[in-house]
GROMACS .gro file of C-alpha atoms in nm:
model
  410
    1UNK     CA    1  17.159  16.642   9.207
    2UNK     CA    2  16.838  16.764   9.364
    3UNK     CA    3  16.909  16.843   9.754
    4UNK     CA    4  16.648  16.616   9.920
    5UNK     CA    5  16.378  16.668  10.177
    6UNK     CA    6  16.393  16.466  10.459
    7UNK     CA    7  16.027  16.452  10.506
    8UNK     CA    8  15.923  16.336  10.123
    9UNK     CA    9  16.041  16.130   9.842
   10UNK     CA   10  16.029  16.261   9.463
   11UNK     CA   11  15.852  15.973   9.229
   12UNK     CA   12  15.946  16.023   8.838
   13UNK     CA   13  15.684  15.831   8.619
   14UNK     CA   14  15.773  15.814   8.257
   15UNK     CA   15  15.428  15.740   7.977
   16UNK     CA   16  15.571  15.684   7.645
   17UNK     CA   17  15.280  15.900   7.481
   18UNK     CA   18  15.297  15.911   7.107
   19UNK     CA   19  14.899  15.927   7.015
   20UNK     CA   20  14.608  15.879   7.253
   21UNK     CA   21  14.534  15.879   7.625
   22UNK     CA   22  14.568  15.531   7.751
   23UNK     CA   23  14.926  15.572   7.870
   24UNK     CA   24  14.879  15.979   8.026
   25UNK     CA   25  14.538  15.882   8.185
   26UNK     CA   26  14.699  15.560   8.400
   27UNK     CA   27  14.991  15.762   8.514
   28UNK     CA   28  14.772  16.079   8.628
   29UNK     CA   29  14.598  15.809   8.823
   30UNK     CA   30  14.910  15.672   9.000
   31UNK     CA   31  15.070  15.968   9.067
   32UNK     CA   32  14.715  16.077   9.210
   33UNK     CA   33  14.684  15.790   9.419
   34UNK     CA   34  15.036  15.805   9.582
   35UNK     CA   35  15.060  16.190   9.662
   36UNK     CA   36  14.703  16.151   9.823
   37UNK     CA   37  14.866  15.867  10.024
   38UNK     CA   38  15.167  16.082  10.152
   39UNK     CA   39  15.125  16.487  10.214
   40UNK     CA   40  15.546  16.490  10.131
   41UNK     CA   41  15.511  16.303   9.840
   42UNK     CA   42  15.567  16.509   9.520
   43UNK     CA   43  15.520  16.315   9.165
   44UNK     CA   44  15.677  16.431   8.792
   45UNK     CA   45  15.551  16.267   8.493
   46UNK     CA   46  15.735  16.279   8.172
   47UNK     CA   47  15.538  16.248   7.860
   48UNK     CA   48  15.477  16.290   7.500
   49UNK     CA   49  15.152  16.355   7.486
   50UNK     CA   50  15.017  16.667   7.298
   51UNK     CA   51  14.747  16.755   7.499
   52UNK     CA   52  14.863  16.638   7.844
   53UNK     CA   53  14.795  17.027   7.963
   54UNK     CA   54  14.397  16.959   7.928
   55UNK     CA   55  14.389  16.761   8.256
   56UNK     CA   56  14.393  16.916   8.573
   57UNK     CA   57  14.674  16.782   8.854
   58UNK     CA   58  14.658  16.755   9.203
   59UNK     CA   59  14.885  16.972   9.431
   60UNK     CA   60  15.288  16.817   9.418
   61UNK     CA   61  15.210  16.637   9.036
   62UNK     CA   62  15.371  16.814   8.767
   63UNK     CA   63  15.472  16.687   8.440
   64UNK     CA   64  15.731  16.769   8.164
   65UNK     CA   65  15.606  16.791   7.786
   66UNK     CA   66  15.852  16.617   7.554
   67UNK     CA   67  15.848  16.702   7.211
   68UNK     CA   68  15.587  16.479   7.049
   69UNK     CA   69  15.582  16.201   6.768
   70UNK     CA   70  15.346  15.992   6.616
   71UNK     CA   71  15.341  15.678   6.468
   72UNK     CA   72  15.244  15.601   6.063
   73UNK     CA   73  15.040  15.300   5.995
   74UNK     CA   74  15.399  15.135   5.885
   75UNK     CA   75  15.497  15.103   6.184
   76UNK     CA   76  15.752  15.423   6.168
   77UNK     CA   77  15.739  15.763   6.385
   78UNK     CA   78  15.772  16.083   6.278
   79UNK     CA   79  15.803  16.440   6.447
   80UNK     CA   80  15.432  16.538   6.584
   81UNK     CA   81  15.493  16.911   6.549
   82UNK     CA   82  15.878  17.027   6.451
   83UNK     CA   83  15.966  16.992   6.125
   84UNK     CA   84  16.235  16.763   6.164
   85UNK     CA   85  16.357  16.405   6.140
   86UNK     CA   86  16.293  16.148   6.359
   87UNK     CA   87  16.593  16.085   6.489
   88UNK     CA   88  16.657  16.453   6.610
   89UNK     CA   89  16.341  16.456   6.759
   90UNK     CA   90  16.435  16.112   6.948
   91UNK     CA   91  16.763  16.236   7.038
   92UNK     CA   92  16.589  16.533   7.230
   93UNK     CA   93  16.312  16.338   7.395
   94UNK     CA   94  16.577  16.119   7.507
   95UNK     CA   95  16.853  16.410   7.666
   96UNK     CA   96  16.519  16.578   7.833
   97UNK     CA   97  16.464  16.242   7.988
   98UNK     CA   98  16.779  16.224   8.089
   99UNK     CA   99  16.882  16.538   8.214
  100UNK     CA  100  16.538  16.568   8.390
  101UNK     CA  101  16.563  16.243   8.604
  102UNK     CA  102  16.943  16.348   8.704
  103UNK     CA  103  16.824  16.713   8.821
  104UNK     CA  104  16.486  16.587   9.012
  105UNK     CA  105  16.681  16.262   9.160
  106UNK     CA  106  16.403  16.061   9.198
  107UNK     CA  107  16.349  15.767   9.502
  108UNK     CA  108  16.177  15.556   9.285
  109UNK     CA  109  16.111  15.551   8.874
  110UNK     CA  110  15.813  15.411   8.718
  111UNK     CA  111  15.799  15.339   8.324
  112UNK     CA  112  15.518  15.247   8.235
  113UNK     CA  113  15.441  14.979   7.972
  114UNK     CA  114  15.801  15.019   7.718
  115UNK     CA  115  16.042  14.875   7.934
  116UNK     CA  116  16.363  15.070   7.758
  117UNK     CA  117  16.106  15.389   7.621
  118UNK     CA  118  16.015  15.442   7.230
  119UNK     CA  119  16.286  15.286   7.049
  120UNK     CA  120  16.538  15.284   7.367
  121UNK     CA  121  16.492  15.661   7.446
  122UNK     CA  122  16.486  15.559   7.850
  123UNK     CA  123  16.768  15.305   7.863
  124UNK     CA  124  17.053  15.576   7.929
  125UNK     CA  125  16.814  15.719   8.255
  126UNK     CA  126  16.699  15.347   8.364
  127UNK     CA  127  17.166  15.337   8.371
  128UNK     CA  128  17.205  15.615   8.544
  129UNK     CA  129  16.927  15.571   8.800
  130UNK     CA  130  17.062  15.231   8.868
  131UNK     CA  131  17.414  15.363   8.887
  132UNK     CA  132  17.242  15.578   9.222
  133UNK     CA  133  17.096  15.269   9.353
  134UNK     CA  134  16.755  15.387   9.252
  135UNK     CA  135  16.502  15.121   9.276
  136UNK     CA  136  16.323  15.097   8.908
  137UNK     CA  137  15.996  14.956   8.822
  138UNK     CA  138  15.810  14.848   8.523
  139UNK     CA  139  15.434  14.887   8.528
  140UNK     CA  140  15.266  14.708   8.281
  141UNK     CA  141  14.845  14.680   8.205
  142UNK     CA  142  14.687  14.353   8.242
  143UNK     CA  143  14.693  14.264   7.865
  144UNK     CA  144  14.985  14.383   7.644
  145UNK     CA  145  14.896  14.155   7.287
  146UNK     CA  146  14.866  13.809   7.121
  147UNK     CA  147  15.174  13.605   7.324
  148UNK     CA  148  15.348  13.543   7.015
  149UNK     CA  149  15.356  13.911   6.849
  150UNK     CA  150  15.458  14.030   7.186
  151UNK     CA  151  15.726  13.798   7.179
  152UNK     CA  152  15.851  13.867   6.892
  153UNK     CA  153  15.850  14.280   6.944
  154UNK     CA  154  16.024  14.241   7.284
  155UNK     CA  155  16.316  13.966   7.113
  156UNK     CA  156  16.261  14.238   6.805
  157UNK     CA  157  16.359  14.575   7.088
  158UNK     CA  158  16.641  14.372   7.255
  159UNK     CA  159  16.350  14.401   7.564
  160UNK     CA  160  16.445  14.044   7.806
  161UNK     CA  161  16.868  14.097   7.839
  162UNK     CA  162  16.790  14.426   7.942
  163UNK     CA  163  16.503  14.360   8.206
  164UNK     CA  164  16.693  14.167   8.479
  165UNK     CA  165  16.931  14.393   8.475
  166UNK     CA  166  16.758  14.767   8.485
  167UNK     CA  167  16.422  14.643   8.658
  168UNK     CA  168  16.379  14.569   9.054
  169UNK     CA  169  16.041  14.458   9.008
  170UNK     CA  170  15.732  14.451   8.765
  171UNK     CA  171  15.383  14.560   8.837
  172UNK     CA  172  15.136  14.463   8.668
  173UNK     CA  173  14.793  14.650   8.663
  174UNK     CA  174  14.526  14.357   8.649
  175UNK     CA  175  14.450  14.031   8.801
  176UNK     CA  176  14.569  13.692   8.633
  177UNK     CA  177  14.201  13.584   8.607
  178UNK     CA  178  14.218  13.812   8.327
  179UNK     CA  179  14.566  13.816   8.160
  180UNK     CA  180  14.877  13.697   8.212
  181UNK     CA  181  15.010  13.972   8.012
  182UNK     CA  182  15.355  13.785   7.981
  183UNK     CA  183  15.234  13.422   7.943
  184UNK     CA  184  15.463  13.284   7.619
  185UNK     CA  185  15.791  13.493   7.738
  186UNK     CA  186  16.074  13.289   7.876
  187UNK     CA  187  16.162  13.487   8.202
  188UNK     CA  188  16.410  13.390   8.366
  189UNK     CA  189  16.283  13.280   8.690
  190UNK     CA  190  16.445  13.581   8.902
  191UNK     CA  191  16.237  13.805   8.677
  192UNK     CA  192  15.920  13.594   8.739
  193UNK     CA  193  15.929  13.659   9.108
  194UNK     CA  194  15.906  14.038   9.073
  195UNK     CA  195  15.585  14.001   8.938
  196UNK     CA  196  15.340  14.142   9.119
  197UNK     CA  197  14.942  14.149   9.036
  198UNK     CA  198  14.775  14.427   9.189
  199UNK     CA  199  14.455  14.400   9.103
  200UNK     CA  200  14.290  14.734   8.831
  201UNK     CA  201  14.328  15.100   8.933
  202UNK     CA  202  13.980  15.219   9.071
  203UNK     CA  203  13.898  15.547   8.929
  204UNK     CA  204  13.719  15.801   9.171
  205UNK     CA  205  13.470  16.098   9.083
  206UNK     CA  206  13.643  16.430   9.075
  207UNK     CA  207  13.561  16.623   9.395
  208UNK     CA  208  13.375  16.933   9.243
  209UNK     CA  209  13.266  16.772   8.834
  210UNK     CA  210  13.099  17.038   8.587
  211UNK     CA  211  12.789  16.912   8.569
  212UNK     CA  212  12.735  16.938   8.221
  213UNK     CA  213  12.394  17.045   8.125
  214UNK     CA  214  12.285  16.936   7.731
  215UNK     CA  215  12.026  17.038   7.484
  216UNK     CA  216  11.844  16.767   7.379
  217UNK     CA  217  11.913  16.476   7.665
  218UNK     CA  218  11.863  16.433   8.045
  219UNK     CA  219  11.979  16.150   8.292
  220UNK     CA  220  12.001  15.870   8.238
  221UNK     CA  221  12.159  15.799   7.926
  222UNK     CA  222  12.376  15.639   7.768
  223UNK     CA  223  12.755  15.753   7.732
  224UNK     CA  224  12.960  15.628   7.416
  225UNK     CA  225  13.338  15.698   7.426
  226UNK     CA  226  13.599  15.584   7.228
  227UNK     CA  227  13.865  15.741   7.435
  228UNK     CA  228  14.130  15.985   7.232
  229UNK     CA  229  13.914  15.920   6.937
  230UNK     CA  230  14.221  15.839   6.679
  231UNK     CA  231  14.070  15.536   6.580
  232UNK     CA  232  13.709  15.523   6.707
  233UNK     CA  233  13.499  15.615   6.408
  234UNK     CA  234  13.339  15.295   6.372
  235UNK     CA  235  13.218  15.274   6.696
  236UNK     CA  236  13.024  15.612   6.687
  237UNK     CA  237  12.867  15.561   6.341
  238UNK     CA  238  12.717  15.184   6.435
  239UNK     CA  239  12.583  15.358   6.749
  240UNK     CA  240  12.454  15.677   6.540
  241UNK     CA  241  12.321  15.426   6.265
  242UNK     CA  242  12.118  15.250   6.543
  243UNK     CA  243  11.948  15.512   6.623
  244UNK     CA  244  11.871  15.651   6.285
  245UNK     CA  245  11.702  15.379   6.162
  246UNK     CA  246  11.542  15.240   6.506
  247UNK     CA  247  11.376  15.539   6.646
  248UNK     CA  248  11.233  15.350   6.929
  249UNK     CA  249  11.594  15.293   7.156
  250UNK     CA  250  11.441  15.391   7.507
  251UNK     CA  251  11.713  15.533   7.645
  252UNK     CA  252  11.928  15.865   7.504
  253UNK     CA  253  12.277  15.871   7.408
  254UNK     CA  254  12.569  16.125   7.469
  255UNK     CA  255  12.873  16.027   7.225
  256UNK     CA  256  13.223  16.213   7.357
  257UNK     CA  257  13.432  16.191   7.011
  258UNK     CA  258  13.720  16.228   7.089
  259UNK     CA  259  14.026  16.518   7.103
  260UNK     CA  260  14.230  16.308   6.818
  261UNK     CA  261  13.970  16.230   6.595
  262UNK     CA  262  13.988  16.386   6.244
  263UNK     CA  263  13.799  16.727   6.217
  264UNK     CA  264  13.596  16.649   5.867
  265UNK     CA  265  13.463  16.360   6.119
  266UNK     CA  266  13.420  16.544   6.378
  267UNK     CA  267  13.167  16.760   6.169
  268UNK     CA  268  13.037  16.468   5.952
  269UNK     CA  269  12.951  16.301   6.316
  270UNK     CA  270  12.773  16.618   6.477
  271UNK     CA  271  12.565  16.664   6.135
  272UNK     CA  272  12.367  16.362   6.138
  273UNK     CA  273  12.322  16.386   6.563
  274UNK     CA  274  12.167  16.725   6.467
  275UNK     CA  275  11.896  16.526   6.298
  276UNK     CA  276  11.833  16.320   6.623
  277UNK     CA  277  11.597  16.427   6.880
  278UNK     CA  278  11.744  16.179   7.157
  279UNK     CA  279  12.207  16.160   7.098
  280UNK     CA  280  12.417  16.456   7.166
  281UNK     CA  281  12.777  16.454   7.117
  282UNK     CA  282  13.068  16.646   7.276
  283UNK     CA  283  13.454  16.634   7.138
  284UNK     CA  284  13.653  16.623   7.453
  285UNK     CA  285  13.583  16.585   7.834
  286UNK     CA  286  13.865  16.581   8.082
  287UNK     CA  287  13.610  16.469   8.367
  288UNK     CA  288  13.504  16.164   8.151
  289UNK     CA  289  13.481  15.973   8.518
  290UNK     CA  290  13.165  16.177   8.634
  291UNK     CA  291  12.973  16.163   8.278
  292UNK     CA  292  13.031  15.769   8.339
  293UNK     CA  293  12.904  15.803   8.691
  294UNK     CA  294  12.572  15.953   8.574
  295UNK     CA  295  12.544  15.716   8.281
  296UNK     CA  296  12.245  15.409   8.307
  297UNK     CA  297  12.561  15.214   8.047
  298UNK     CA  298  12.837  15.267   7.833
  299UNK     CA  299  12.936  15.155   7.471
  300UNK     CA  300  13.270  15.156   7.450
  301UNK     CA  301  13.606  15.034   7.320
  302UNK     CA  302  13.842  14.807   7.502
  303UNK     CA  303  14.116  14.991   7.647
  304UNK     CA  304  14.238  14.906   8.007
  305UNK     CA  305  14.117  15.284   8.126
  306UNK     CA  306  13.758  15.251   8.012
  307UNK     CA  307  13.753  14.898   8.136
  308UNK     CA  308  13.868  15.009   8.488
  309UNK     CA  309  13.619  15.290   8.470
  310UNK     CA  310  13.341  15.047   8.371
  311UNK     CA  311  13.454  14.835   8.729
  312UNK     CA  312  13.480  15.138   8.895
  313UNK     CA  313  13.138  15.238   8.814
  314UNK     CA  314  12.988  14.962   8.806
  315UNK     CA  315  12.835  15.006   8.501
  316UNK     CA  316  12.649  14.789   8.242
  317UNK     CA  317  12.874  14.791   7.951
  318UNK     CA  318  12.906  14.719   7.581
  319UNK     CA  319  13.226  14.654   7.467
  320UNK     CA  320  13.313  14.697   7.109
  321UNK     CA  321  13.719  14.593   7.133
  322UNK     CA  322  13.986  14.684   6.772
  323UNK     CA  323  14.157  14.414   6.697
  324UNK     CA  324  14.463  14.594   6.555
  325UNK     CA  325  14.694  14.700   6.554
  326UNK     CA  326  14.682  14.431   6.828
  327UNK     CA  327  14.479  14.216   6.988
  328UNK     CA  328  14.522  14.400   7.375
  329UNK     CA  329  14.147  14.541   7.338
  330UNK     CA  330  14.019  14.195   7.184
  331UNK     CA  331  14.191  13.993   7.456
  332UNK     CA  332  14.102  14.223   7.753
  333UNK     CA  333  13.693  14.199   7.645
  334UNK     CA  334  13.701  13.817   7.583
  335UNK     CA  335  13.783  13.751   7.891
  336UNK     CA  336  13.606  13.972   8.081
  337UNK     CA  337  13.250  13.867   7.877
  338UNK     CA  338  13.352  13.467   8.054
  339UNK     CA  339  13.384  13.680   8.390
  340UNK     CA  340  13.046  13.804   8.338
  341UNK     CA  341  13.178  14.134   8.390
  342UNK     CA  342  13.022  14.325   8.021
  343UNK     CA  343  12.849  14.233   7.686
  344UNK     CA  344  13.116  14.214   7.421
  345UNK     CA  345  13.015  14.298   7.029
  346UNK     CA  346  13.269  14.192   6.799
  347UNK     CA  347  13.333  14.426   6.499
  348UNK     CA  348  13.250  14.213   6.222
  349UNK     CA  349  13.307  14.457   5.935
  350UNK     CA  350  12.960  14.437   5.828
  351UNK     CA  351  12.796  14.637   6.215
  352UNK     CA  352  12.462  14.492   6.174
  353UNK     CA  353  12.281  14.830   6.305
  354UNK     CA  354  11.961  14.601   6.416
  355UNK     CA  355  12.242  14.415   6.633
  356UNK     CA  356  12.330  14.756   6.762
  357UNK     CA  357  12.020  14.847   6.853
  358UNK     CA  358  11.909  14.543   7.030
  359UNK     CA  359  12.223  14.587   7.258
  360UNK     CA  360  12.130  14.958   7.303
  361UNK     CA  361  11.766  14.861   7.374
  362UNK     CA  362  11.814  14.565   7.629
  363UNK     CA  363  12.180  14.688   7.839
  364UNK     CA  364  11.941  14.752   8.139
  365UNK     CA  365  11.908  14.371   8.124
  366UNK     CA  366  12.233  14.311   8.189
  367UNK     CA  367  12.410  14.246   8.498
  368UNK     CA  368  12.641  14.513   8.650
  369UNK     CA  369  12.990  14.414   8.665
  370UNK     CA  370  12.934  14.381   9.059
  371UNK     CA  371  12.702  14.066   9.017
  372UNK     CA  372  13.030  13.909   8.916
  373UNK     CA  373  13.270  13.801   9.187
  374UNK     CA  374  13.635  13.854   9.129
  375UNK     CA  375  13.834  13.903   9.420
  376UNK     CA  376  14.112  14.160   9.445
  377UNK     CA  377  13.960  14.291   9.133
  378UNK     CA  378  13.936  14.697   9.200
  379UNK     CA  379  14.248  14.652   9.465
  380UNK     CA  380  14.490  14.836   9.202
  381UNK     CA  381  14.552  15.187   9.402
  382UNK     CA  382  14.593  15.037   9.733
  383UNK     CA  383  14.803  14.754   9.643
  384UNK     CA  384  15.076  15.028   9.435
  385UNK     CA  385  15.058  15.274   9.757
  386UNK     CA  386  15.196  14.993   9.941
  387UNK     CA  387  15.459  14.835   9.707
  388UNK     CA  388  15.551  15.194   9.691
  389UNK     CA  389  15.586  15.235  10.036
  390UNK     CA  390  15.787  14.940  10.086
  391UNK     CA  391  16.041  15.063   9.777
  392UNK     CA  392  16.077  15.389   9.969
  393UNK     CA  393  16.106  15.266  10.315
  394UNK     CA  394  16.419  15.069  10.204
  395UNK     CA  395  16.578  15.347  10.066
  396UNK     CA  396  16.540  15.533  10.408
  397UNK     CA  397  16.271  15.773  10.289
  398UNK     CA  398  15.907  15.844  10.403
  399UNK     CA  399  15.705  15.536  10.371
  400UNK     CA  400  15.362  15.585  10.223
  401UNK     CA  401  15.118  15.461  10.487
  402UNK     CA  402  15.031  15.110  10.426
  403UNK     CA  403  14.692  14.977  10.370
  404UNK     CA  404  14.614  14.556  10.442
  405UNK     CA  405  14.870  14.351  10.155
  406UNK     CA  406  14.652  14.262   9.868
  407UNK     CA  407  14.921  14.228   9.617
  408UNK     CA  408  14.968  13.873   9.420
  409UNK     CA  409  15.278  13.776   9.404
  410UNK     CA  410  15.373  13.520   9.092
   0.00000   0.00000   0.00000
């Protein structure tokens, strides 16, 4: 084991990464938030995800690469990259896991989302951390799926035996005016009580953004983004088909595809914006936070970064959530449409691009999320600096300073 520092406390945060950014971007933003809360602090992040170099890290975060996989519309996951099967690749993810948590001997694990990894791969290290009287924590977003198919793929994984006894307590990353991601799971009620709300992660501008300068556009405008772009294709062509066939859209549009969206797309996409005087489109931006800060609105998909970005911003928003493979996105912008918090336009198959259009040409009508009061709502950061805190303080290290308790407790 690691020899420690008596000044600071090591934090390992596992992201199950197979495809996208929903999982990497959340934990960059905790382990942001708790090394700028605590000069000692240092954070590691293990993940999968293939392009978790891209993003820039603060000072004492680091991560470790695993080797990558991907998962096949059946449901099964295959080798990203190395050309071999599965289960090697599983068995390797899992011994780097392993082998990195006993070398860096953290003071506190987070995993966030899988509570025993993809298919198991963290239940050895959540064992051997608990052996060390580690404290362990599950963070979870504020909307996992439909009650019943969550039920059934936790029952399915083996996921509730296992929870009282490798968890110390459960964070969730919303407000239960939104979700109660775990309504329709029989907890026991010991597990209950380590539920904590803390309210959504408020994202920040970066420090020193490249301001990106572009061709055809200027401020304001509006910024599409369907986040890692895997599976946002619809999205951009009902946007792109609103403006091709309604010219007069008052406001301009810059479209950020996507780093996982297919390349013959990709090229397709940028075509027909070459053939509009008022979109642009860009494929990846690691600084997505400050082209949302200059943005008059955003069209957008449902997932719980974009959403907190939205808050953060306090930008008018319309939300365009997938309803599969589940119903997190659906669920997430229902809800938050009652709140009065965004416009929500369901994907009916058919995207109407007059309906598009009109939602393009009016968003400046529409409230900003701020109108709406929701208390606690943007109290995410603060409220996981202090839990952390608290976690560290009993285990005799350097407790992060702590800000006013927010947290909901169950």
């Amino acid at each position: 084991m690691m020899d420690g520092n008596p000044l600071g406390a090591r934090i390992l945060i596992y992201s199950h990464d197979s495809f996208g950014l929903g999982h990497l971007r959340r934990c960059r933003e905790i382990a942001h938030a708790l090394v700028e809360s605590d000069p000692d602090l240092s954070v590691l992040i293990l993940s999968g995800s293939p392009i978790i170099g891209s993003f820039d890290f603060h000072a004492r975060v680091d991560f470790v690469r695993i080797p990558g996989v991907i998962k096949l519309r059946d449901g099964d996951y295959v080798s990203l990259k190395l050309p071999i099967d599965i289960e090697k690749t599983l068995a390797m993810r899992e011994s780097i896991i392993q082998h990195t948590a006993d070398i860096f001997d953290p003071d506190l694990f987070i995993v966030d989302k899988e509570p025993l990894g993809l298919r198991g791969e963290v239940k050895a290290t959540l064992e051997l951390l608990r052996a060390r009287g580690t404290p362990c924590v599950l963070g979870l977003r504020d909307v996992m799926d439909d009650p019943d198919m969550l039920a059934s793929e936790w029952e399915r994984k083996h996921v509730l035996p296992a929870i009282p006894r490798l968890y110390d307590d459960i964070w969730i990353y919303g407000l239960p005016q939104i979700c109660e991601p775990l309504e329709g799971i029989e907890l026991p009620a010991s597990v209950r009580q380590r539920l904590t709300y803390t309210g959504y992660l408020r994202r920040l501008s970066a420090p020193h953004p490249q301001h990106l300068d572009f061709d055809k556009i200027s401020d304001p405008f509006i910024l599409v983004t369907v986040g890692g772009g895997g599976d946002g294709e619809a999205i951009v062509d009902w946007v792109l088909r609103a403006y091709e066939e309604d010219p007069s859209i008052p406001y301009p549009a810059l479209i950020v595809l996507g780093p996982f969206m297919g390349s013959e797309l990709q090229s397709d996409f940028q075509r027909r914006v070459n053939l509009l005087d008022r979109v642009e489109a860009i494929t990846f931006n690691a600084h997505v936070e400050s082209l949302m800060a200059r943005a008059l609105g955003v069209v957008c998909m449902g997932g719980y970064n974009t959403f907190c970005e939205v808050l953060s911003f306090d930008k008018r928003c319309i939300m365009v959530p997938r309803t599969v493979p589940r119903l997190e996105q659906a669920i997430r912008a229902t809800r938050a449409q009652e709140l009065g918090l965004l416009r929500m336009l369901p994907d009916d198959g058919q995207r109407d691009a007059r309906a598009m259009a009109t939602a393009l040409k009016t968003i400046r009508q529409q409230p900003r999320p701020s109108e709406s009061v929701v208390p606690g709502l943007l109290d995410g950061r603060e409220n996981m600096v202090k839990l952390t805190g608290q976690w560290l303080a009993q285990r005799g290290r350097r407790a992060l300073p702590l800000t006013e308790a927010k947290a909901r407790r169950w």
